[in-house]
Backbone as XML, in Angstrom:
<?xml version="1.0"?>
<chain id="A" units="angstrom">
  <residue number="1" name="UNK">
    <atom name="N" x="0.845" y="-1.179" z="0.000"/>
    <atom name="CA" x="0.000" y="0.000" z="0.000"/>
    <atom name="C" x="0.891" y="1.243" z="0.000"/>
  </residue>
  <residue number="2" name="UNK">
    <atom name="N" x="0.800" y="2.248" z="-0.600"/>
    <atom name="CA" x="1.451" y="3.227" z="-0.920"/>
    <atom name="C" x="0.469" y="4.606" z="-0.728"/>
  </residue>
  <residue number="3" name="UNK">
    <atom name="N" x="0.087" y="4.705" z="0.049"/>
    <atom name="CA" x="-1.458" y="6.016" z="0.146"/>
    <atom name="C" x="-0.107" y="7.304" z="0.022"/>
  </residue>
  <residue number="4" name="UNK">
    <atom name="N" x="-0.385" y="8.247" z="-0.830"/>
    <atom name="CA" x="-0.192" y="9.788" z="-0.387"/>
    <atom name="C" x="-1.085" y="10.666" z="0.249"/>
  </residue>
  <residue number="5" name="UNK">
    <atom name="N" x="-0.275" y="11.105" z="1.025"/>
    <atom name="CA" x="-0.367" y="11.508" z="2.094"/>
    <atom name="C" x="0.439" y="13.141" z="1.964"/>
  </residue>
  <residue number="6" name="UNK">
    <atom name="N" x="-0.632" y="14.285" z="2.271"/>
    <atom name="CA" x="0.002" y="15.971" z="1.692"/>
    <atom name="C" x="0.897" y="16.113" z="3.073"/>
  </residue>
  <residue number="7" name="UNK">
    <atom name="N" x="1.099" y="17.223" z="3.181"/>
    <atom name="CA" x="1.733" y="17.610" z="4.473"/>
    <atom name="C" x="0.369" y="18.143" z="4.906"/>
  </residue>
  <residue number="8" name="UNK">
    <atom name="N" x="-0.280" y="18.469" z="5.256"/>
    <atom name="CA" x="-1.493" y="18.827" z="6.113"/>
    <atom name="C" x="-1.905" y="17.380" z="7.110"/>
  </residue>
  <residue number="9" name="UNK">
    <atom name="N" x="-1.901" y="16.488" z="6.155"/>
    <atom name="CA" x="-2.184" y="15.382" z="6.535"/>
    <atom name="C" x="-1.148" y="14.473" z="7.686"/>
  </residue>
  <residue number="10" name="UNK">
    <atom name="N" x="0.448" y="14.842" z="7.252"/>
    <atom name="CA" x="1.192" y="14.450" z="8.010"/>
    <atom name="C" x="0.996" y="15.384" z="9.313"/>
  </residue>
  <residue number="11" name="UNK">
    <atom name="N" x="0.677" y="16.226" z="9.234"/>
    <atom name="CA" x="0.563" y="17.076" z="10.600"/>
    <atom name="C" x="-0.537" y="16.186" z="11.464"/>
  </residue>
  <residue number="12" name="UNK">
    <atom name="N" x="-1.595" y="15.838" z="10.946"/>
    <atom name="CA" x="-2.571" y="15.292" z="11.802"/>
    <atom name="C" x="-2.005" y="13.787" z="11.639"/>
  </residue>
  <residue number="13" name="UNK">
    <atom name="N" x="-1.486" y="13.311" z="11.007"/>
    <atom name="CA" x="-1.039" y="11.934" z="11.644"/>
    <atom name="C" x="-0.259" y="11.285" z="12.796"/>
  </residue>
  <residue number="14" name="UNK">
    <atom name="N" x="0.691" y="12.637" z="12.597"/>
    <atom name="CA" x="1.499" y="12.694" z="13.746"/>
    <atom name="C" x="1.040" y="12.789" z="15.042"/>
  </residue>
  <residue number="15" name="UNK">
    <atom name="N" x="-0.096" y="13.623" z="15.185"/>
    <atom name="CA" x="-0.854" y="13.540" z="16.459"/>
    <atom name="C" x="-1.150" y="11.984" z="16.748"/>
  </residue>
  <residue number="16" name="UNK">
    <atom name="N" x="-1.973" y="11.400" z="15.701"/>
    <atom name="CA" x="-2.557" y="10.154" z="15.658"/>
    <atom name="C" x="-1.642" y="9.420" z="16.198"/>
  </residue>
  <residue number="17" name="UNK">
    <atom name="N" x="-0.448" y="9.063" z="15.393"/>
    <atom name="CA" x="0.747" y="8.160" z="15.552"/>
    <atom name="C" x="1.062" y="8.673" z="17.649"/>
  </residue>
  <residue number="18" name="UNK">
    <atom name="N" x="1.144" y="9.604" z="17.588"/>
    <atom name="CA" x="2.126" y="9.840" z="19.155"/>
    <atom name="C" x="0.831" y="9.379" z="20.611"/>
  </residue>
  <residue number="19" name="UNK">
    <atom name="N" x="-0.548" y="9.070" z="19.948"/>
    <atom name="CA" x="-1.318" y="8.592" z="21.423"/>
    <atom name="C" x="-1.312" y="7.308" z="21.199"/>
  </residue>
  <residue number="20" name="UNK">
    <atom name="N" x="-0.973" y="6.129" z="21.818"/>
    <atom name="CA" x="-1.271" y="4.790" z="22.266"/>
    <atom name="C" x="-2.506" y="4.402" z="22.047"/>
  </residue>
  <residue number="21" name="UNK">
    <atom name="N" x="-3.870" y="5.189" z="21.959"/>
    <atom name="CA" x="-4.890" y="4.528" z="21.959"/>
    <atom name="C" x="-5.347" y="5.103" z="20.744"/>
  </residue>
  <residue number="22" name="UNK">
    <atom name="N" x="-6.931" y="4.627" z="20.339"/>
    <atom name="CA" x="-7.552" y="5.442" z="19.280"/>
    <atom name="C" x="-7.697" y="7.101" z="19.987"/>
  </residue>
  <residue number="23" name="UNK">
    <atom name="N" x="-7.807" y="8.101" z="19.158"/>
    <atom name="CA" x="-8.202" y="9.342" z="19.546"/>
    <atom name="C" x="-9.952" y="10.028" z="19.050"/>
  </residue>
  <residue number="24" name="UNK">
    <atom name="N" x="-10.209" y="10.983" z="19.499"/>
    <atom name="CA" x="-11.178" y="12.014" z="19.181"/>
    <atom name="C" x="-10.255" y="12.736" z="17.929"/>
  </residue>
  <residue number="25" name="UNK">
    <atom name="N" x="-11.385" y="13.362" z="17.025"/>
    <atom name="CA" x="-11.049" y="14.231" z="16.350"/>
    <atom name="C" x="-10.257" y="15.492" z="17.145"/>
  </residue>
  <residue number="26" name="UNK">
    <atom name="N" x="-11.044" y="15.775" z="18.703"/>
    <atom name="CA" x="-11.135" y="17.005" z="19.351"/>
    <atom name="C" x="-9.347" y="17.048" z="20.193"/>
  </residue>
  <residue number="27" name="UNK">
    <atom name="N" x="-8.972" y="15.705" z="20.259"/>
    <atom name="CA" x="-8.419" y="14.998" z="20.389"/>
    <atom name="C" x="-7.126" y="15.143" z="19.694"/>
  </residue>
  <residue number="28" name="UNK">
    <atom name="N" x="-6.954" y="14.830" z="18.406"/>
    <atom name="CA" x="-6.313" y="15.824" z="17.266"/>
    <atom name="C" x="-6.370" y="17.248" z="17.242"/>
  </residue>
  <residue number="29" name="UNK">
    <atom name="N" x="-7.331" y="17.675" z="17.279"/>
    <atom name="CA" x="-7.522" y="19.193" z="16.941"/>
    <atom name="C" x="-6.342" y="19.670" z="18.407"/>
  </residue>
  <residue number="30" name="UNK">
    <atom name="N" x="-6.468" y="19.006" z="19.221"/>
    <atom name="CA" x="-6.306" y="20.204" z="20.636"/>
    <atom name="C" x="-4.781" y="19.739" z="20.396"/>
  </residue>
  <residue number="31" name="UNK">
    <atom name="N" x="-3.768" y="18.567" z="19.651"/>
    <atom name="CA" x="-3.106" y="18.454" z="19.602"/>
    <atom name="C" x="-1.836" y="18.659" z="18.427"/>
  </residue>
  <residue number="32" name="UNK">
    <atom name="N" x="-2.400" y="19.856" z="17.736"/>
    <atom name="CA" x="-2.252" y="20.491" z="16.429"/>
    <atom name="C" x="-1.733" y="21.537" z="17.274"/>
  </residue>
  <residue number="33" name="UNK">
    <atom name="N" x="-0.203" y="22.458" z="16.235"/>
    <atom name="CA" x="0.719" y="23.807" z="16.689"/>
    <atom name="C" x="-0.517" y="24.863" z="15.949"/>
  </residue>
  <residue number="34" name="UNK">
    <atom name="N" x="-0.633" y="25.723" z="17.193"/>
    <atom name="CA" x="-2.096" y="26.503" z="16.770"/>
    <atom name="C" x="-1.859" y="27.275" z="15.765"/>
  </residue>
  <residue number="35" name="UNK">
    <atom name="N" x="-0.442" y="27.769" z="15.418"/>
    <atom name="CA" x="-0.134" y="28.241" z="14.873"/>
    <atom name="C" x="-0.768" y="28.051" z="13.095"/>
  </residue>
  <residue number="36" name="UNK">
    <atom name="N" x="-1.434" y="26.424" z="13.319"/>
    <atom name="CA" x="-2.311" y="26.576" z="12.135"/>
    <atom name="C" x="-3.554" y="27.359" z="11.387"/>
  </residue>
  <residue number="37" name="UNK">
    <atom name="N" x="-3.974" y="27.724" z="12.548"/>
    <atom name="CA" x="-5.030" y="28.175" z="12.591"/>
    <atom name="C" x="-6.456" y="27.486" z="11.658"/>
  </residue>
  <residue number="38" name="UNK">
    <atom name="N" x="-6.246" y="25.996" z="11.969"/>
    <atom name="CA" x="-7.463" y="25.324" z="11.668"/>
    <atom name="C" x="-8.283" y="24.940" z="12.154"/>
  </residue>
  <residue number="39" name="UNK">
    <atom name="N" x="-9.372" y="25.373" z="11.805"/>
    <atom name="CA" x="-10.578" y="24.760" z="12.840"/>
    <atom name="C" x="-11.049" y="23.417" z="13.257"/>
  </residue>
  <residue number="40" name="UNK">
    <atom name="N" x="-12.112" y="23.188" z="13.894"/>
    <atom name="CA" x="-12.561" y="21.506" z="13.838"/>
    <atom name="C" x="-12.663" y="21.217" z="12.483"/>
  </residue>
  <residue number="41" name="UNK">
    <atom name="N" x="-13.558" y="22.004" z="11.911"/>
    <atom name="CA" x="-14.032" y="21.134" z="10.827"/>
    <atom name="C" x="-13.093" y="20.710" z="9.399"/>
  </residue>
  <residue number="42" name="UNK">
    <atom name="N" x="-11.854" y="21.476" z="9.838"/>
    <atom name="CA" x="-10.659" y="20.926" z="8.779"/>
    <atom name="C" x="-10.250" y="19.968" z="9.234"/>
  </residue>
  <residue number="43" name="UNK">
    <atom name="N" x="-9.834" y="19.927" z="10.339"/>
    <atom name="CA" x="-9.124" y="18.513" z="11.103"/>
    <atom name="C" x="-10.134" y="17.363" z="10.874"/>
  </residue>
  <residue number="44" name="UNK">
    <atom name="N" x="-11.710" y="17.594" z="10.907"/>
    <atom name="CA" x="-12.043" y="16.372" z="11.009"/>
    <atom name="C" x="-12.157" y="15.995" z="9.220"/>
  </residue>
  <residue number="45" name="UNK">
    <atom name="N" x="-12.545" y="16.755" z="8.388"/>
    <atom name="CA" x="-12.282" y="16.804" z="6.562"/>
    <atom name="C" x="-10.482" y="15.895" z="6.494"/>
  </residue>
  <residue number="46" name="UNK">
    <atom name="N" x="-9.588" y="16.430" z="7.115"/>
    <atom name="CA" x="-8.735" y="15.377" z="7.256"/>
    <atom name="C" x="-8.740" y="14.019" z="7.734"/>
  </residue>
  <residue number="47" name="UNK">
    <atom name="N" x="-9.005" y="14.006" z="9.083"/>
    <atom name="CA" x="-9.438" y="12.126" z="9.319"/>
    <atom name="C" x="-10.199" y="11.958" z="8.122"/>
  </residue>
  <residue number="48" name="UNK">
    <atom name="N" x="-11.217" y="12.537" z="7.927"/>
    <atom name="CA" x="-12.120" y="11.528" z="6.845"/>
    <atom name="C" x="-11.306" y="11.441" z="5.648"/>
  </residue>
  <residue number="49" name="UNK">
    <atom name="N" x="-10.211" y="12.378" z="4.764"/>
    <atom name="CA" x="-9.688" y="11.673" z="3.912"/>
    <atom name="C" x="-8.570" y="10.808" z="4.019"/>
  </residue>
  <residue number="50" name="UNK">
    <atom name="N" x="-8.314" y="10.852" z="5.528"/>
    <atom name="CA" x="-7.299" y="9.844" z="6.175"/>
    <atom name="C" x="-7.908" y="8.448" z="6.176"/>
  </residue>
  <residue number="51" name="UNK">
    <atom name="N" x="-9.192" y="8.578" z="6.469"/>
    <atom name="CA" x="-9.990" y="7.059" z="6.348"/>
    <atom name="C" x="-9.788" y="6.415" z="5.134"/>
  </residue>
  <residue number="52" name="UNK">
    <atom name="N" x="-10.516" y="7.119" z="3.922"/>
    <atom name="CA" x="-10.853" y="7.167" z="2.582"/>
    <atom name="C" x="-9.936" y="6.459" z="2.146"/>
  </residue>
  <residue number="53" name="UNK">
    <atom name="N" x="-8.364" y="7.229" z="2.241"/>
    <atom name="CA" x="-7.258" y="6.589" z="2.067"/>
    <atom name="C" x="-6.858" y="5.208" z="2.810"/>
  </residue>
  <residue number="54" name="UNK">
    <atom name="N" x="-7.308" y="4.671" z="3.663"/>
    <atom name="CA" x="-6.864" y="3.378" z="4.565"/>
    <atom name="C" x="-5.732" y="3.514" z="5.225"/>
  </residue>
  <residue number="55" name="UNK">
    <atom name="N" x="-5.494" y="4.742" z="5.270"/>
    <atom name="CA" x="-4.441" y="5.279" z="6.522"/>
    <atom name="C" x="-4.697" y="5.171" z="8.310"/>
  </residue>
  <residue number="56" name="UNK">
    <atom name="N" x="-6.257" y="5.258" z="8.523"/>
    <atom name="CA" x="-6.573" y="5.732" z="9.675"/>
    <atom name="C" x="-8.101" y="4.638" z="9.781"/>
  </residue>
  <residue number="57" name="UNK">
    <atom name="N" x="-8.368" y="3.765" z="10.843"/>
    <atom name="CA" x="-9.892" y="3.066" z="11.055"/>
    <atom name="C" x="-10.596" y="4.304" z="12.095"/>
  </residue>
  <residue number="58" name="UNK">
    <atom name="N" x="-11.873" y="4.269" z="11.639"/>
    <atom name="CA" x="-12.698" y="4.404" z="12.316"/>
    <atom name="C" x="-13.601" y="3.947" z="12.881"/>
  </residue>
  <residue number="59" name="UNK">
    <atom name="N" x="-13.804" y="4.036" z="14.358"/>
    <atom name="CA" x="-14.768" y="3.377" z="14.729"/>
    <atom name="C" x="-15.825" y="4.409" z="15.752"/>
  </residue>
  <residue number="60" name="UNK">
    <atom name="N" x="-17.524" y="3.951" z="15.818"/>
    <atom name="CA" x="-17.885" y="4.653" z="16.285"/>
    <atom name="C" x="-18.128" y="4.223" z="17.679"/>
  </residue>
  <residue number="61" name="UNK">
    <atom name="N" x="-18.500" y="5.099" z="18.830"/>
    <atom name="CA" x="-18.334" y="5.038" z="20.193"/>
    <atom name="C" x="-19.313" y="5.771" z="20.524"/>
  </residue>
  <residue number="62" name="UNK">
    <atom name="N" x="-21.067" y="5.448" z="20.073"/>
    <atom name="CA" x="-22.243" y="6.476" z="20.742"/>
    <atom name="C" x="-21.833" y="7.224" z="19.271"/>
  </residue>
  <residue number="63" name="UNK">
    <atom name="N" x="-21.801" y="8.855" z="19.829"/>
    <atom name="CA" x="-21.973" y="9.673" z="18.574"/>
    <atom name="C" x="-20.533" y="10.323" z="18.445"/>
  </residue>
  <residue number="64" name="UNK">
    <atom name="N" x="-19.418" y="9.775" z="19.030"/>
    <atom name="CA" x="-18.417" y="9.918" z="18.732"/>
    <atom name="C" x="-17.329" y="8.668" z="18.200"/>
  </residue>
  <residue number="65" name="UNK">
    <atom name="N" x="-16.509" y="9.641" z="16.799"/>
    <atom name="CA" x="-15.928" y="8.884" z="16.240"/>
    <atom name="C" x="-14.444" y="8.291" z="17.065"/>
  </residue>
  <residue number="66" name="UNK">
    <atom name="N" x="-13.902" y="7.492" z="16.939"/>
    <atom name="CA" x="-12.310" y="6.909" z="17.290"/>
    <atom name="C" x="-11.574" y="6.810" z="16.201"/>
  </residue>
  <residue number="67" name="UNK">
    <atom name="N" x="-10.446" y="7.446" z="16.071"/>
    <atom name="CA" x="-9.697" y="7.418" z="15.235"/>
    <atom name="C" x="-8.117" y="6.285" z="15.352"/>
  </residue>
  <residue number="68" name="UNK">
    <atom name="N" x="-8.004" y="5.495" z="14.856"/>
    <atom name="CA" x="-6.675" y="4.717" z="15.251"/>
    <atom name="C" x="-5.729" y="4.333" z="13.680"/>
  </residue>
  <residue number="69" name="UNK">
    <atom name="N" x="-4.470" y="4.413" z="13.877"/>
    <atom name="CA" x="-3.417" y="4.248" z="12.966"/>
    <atom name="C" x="-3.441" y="3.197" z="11.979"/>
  </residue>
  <residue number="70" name="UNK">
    <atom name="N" x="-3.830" y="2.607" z="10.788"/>
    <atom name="CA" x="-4.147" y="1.500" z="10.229"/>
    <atom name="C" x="-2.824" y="1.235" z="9.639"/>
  </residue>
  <residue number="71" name="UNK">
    <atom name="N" x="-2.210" y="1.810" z="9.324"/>
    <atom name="CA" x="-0.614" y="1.878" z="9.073"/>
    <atom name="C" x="0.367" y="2.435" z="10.015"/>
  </residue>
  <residue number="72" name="UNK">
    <atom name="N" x="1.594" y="2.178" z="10.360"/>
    <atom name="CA" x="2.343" y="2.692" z="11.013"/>
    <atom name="C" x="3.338" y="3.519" z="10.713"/>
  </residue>
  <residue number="73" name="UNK">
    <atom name="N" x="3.557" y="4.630" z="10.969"/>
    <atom name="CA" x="4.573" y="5.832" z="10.627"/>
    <atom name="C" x="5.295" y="5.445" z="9.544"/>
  </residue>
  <residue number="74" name="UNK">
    <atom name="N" x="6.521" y="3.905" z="10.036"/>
    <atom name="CA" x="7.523" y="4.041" z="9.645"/>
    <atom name="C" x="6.943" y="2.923" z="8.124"/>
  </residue>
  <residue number="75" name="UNK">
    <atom name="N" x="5.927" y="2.195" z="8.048"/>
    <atom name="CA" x="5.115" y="2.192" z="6.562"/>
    <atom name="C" x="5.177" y="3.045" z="5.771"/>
  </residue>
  <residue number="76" name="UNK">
    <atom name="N" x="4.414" y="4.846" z="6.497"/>
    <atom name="CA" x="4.276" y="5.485" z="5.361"/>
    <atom name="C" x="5.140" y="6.410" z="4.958"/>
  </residue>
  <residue number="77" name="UNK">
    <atom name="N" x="6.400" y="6.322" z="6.098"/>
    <atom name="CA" x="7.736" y="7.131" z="6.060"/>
    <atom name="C" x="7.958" y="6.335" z="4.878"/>
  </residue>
  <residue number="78" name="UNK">
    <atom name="N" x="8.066" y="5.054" z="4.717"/>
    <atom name="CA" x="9.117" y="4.170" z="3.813"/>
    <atom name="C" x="8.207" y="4.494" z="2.294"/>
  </residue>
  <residue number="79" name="UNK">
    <atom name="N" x="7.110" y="4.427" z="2.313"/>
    <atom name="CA" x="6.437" y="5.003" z="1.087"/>
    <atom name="C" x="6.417" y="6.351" z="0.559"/>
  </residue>
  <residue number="80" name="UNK">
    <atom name="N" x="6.513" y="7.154" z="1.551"/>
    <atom name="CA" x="6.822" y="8.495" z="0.871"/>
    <atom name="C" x="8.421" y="8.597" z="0.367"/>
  </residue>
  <residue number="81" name="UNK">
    <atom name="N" x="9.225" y="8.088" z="1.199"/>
    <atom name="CA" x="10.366" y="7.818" z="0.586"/>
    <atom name="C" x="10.783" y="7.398" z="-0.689"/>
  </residue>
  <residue number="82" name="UNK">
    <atom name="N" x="10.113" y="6.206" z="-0.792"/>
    <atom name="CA" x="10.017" y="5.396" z="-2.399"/>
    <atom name="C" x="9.610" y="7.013" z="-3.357"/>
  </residue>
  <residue number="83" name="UNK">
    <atom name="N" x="8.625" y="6.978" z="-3.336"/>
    <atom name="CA" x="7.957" y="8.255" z="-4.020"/>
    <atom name="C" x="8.671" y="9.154" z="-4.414"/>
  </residue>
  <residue number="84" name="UNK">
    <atom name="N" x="9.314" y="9.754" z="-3.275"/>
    <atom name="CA" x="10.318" y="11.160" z="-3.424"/>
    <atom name="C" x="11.677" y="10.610" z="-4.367"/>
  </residue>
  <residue number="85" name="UNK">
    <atom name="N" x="12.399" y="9.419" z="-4.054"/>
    <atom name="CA" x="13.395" y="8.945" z="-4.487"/>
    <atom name="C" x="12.902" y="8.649" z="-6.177"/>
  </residue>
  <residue number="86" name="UNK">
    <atom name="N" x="12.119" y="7.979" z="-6.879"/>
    <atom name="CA" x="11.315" y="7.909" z="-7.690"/>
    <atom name="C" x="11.336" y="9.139" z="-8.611"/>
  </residue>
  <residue number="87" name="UNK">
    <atom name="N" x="10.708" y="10.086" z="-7.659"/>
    <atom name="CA" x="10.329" y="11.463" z="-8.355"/>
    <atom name="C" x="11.462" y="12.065" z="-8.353"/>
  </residue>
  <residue number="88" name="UNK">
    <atom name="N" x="11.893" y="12.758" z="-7.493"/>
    <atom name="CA" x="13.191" y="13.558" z="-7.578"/>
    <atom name="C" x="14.598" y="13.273" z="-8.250"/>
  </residue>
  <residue number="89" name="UNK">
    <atom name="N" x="14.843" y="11.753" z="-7.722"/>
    <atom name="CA" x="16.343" y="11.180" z="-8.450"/>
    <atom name="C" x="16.189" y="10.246" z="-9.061"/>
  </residue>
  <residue number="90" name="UNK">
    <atom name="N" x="15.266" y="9.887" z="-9.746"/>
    <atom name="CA" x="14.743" y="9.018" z="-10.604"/>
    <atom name="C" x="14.732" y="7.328" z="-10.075"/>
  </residue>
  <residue number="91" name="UNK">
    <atom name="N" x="15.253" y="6.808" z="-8.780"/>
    <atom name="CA" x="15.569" y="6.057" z="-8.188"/>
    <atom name="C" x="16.365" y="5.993" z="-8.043"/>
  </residue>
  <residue number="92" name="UNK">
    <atom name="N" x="17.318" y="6.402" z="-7.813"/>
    <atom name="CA" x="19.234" y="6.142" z="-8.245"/>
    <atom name="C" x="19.141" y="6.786" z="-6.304"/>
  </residue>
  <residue number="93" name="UNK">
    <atom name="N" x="19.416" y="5.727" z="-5.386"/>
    <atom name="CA" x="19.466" y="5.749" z="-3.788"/>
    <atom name="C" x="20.668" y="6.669" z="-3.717"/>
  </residue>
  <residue number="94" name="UNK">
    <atom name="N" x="21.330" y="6.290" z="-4.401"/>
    <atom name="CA" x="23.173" y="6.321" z="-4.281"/>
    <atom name="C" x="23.337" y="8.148" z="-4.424"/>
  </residue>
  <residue number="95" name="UNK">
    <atom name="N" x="22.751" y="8.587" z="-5.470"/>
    <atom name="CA" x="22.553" y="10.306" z="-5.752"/>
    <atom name="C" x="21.756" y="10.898" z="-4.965"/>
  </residue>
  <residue number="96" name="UNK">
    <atom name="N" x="20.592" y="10.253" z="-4.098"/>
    <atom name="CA" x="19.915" y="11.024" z="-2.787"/>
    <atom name="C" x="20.801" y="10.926" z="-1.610"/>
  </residue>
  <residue number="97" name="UNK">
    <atom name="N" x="21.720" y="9.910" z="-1.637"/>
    <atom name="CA" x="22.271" y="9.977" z="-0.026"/>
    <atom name="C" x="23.244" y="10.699" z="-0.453"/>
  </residue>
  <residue number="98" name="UNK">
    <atom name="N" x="23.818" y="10.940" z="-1.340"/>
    <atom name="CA" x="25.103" y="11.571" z="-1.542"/>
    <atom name="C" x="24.642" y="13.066" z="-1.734"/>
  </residue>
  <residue number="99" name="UNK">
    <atom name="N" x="23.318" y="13.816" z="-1.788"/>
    <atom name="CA" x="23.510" y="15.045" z="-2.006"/>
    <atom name="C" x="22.572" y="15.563" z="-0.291"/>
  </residue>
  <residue number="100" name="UNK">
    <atom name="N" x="22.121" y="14.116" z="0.119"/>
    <atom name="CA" x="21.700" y="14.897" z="1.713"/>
    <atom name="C" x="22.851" y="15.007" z="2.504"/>
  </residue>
  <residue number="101" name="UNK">
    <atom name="N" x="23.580" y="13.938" z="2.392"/>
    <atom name="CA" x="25.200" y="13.636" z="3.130"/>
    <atom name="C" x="25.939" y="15.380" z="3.044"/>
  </residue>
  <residue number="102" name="UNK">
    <atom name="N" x="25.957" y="15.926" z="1.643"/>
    <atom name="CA" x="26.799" y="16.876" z="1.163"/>
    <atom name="C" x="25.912" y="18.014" z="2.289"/>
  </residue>
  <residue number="103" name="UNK">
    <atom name="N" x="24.509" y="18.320" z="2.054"/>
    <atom name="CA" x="23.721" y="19.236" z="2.604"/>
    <atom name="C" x="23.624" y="19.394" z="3.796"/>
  </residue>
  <residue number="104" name="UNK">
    <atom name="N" x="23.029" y="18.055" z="4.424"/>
    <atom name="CA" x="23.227" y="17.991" z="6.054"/>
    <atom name="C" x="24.237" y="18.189" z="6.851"/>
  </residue>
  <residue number="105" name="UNK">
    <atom name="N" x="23.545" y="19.171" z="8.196"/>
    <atom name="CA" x="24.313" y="19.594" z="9.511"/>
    <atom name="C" x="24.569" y="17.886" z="9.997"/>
  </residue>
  <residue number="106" name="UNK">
    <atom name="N" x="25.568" y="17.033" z="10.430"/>
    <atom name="CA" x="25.696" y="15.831" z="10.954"/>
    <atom name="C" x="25.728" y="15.427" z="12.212"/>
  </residue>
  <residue number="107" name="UNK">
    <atom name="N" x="25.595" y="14.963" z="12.882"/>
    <atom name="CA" x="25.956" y="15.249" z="14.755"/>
    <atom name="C" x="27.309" y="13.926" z="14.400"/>
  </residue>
  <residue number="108" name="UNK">
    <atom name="N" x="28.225" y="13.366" z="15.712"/>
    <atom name="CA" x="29.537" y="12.895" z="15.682"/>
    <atom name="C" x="28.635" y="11.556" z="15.454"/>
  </residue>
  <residue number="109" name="UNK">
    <atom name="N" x="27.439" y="11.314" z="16.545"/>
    <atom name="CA" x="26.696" y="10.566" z="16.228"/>
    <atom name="C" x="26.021" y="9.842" z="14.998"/>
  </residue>
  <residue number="110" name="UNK">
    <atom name="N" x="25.689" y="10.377" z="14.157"/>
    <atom name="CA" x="24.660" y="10.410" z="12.788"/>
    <atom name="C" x="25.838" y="9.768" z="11.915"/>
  </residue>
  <residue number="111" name="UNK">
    <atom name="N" x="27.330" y="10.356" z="12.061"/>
    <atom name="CA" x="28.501" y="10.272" z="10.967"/>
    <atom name="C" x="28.642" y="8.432" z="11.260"/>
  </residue>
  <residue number="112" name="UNK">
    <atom name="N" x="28.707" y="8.329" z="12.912"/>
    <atom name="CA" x="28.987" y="7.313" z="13.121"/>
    <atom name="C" x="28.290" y="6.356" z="12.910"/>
  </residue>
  <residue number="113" name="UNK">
    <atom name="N" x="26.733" y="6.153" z="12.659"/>
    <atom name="CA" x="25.740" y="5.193" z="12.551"/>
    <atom name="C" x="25.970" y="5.218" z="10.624"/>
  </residue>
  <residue number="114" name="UNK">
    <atom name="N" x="25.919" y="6.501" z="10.056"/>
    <atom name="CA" x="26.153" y="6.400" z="8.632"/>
    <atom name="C" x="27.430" y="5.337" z="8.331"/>
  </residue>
  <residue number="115" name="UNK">
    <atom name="N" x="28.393" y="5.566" z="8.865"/>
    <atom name="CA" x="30.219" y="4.619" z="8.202"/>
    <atom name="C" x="30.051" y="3.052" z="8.952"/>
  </residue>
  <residue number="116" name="UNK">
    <atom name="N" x="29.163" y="3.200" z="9.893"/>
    <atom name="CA" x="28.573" y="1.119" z="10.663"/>
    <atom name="C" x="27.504" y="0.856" z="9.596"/>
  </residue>
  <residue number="117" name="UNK">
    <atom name="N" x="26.804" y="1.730" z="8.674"/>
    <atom name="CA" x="25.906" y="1.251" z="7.707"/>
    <atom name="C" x="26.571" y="1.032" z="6.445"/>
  </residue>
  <residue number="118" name="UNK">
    <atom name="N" x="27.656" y="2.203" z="5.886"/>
    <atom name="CA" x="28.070" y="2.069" z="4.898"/>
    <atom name="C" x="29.179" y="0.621" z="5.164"/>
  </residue>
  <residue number="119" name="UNK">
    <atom name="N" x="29.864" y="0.636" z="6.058"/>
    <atom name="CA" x="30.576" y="-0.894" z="6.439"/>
    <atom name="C" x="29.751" y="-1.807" z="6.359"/>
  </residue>
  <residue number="120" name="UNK">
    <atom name="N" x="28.766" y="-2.259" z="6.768"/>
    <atom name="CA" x="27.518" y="-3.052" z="6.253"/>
    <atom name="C" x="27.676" y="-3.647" z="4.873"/>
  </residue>
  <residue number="121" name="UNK">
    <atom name="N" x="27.344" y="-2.264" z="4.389"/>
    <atom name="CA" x="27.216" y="-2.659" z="2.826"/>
    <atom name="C" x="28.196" y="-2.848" z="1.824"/>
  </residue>
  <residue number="122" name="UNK">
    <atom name="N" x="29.679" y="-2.450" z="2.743"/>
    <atom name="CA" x="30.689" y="-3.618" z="1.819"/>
    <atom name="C" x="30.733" y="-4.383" z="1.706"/>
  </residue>
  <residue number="123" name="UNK">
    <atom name="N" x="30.868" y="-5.015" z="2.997"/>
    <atom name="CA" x="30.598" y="-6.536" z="3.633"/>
    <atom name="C" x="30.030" y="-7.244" z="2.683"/>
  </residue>
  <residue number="124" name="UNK">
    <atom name="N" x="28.447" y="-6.759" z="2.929"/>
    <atom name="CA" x="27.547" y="-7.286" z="2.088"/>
    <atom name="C" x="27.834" y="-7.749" z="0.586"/>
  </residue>
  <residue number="125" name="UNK">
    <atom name="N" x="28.751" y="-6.767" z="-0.047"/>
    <atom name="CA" x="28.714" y="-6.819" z="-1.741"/>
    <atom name="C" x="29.351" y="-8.611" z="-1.876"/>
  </residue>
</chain>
């Protein structure tokens, strides 16, 4: 499954993804940087095309909806990834890591998990 997913949408997923249980729309909404300035009724126009998409189940509870994760982050991290890599560098992995590598601030950390991965993949050949 490969759903796209806008950035509006990643904003409210992220809420979704960070509670343990199903949520309220209100639930989402109160857990949105206000700085959006969106109301209920955008947030909930989002779950519903979050449903639509098979990103998000709903279930009802009386006259309120529950919202819970039908995919998990690092699913639709790995699909938007495909996508971007696809679109942008035509697939070629090797020309995206090499021009975030060039771009990115690194911590001593990040350098070090990158050269135990790239050692990996000598190994590997």
């Amino acid at each position: 499954m490969n759903p796209k997913i806008s950035s509006a949408e990643w904003e409210v997923m992220n809420v979704v993804w960070a509670h343990s249980s199903p949520v309220t729309s209100a639930t989402v909404y109160g857990g949105l940087p206000e700085k959006r300035g969106w109301k209920q009724k955008t947030v909930n126009t989002f779950l519903t095309r979050l449903v639509a998409k098979k990103v998000l189940t709903v279930t009802k509870l009386g006259n309120t909806n529950l919202y819970a994760p039908r995919l998990r982050r690092e699913q639709c991290v790995a699909a938007e990834g495909d996508t971007f890599l696809k679109k942008v560098f035509q697939g070629a992995s090797g020309s995206l890591m090499l021009h975030f590598c060039e771009k990115a601030q690194l911590s001593d950390y990040e350098i070090k998990q990158l050269e135990q991965i790239l050692e990996l993949k000598k190994g590997g050949k």
